[in-house]
XYZ file of C-alpha atoms in Angstrom:
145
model
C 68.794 14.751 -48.550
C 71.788 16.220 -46.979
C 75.632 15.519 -48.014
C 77.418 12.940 -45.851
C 81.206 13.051 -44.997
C 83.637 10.337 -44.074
C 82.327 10.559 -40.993
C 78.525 10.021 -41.292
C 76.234 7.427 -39.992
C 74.477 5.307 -42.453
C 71.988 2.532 -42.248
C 73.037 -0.646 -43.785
C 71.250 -3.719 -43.947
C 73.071 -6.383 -41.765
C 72.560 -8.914 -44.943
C 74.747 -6.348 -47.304
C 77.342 -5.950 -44.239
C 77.404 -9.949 -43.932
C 78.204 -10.126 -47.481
C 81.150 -7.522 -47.253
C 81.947 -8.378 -44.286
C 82.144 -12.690 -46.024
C 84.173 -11.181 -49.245
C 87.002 -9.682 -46.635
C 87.145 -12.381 -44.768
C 87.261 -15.173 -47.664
C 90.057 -12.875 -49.126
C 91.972 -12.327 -46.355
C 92.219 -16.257 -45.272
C 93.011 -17.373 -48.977
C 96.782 -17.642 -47.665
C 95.355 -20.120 -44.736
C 93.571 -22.137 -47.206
C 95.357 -24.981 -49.278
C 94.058 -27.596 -51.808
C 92.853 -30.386 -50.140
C 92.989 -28.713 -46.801
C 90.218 -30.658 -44.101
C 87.867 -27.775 -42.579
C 89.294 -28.465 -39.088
C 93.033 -27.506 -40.202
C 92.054 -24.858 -42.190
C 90.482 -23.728 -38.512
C 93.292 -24.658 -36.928
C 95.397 -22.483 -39.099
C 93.447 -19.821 -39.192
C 92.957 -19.395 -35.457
C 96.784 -20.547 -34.683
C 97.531 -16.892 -33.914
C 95.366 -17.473 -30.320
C 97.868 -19.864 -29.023
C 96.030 -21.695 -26.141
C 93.157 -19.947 -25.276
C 89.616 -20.494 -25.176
C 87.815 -18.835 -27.867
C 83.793 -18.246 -29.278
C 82.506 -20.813 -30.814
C 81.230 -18.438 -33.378
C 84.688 -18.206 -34.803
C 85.097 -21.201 -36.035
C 81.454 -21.341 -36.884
C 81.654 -18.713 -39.273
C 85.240 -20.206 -40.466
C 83.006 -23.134 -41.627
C 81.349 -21.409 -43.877
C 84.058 -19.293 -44.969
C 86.152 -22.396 -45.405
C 82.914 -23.672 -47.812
C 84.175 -21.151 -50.275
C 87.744 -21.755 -50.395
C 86.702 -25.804 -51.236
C 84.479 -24.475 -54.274
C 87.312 -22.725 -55.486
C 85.107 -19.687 -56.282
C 86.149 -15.869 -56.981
C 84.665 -12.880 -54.336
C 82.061 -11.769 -56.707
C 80.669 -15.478 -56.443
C 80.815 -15.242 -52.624
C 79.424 -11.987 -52.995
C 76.069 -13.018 -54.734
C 75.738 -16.667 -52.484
C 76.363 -15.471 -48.890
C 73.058 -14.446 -47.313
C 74.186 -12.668 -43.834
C 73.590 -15.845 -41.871
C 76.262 -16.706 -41.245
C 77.843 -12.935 -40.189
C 74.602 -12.567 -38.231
C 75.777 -15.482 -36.377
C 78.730 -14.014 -35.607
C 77.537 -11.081 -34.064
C 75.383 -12.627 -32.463
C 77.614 -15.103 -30.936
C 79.906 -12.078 -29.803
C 77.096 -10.160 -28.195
C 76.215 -13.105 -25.926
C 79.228 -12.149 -24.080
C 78.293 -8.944 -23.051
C 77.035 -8.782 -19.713
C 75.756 -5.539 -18.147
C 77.409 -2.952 -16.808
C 80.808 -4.128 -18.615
C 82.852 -1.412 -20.529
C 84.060 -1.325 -23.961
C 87.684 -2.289 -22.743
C 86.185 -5.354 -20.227
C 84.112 -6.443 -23.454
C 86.594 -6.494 -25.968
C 89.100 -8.302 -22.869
C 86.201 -10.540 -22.579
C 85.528 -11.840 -26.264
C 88.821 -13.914 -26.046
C 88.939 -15.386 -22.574
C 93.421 -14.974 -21.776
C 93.847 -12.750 -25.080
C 95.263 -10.525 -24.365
C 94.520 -9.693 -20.508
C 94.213 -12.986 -19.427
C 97.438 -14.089 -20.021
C 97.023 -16.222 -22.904
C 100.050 -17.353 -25.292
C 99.776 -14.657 -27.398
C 101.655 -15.451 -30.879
C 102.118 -12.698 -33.656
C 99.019 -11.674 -35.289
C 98.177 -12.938 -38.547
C 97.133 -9.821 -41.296
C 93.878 -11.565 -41.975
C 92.786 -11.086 -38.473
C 91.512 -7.557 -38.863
C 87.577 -9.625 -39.669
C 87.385 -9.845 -36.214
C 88.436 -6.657 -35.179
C 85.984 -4.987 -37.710
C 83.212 -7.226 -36.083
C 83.852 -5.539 -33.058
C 84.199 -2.237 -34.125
C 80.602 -2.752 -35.928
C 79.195 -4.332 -32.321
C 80.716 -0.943 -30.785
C 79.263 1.650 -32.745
C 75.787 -0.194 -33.244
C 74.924 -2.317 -30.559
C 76.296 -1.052 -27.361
């Protein structure tokens, strides 16, 4: 076996990356989740930062389950060990259905969102938790296109 750098490609298994990829997320939307909060505000919130356009359905999808967590009030080792992938796969999944052939990485990414930010869309200030979907898309780059 040969030393890796920062650099290096690894193989992970896409229900390990799920569960990172869950922990993040659950910790980065704490600050969008409040006691007593209905799933479809906590949505709401969460995706506010899109202003009116039209976005995957596998966002708020996977903020379903996310949200799941914040009700059990749970720590991120507990969401660690009970998140299976599904739900991450799911997302991917959900994003790659919008690639069509041919299109670049810029026309994909331009594409996820349809009006953010090319489109013309409201675009309101970014939210720090929002860097869940970016990584999803920076995993869909360097492995699946």
């Amino acid at each position: 076996m040969e030393p890796i750098d920062s650099m290096s490609k690894v193989t992970i298994r896409a229900n390990t990356l799920g569960k990172y990829h869950m922990v993040i997320t659950f910790l980065e939307t704490k600050g969008n989740y409040q006691d007593g909060m209905t799933e479809a505000d906590f949505k709401k919130n969460c995706l506010a930062f899109l202003g009116c356009v039209k976005y995957p359905p596998c966002f708020p999808d996977y903020l379903s389950e996310v949200y799941k967590f914040h009700v059990s009030g749970v720590d991120a080792d507990t969401v660690y060990s009970k998140t299976d992938g599904r739900a991450f796969a799911n997302l991917i999944n959900g994003l790659l259905e919008r690639k069509k052939p041919g299109m670049t990485e810029i026309e994909f990414e331009n594409h996820l969102i349809e009006g953010y930010p090319a489109g013309g869309g409201n675009l309101l200030k970014k939210p720090w938790w929002v860097n869940w979907i970016r990584k999803a898309i920076d995993l869909i780059d360097d492995n699946w296109l």
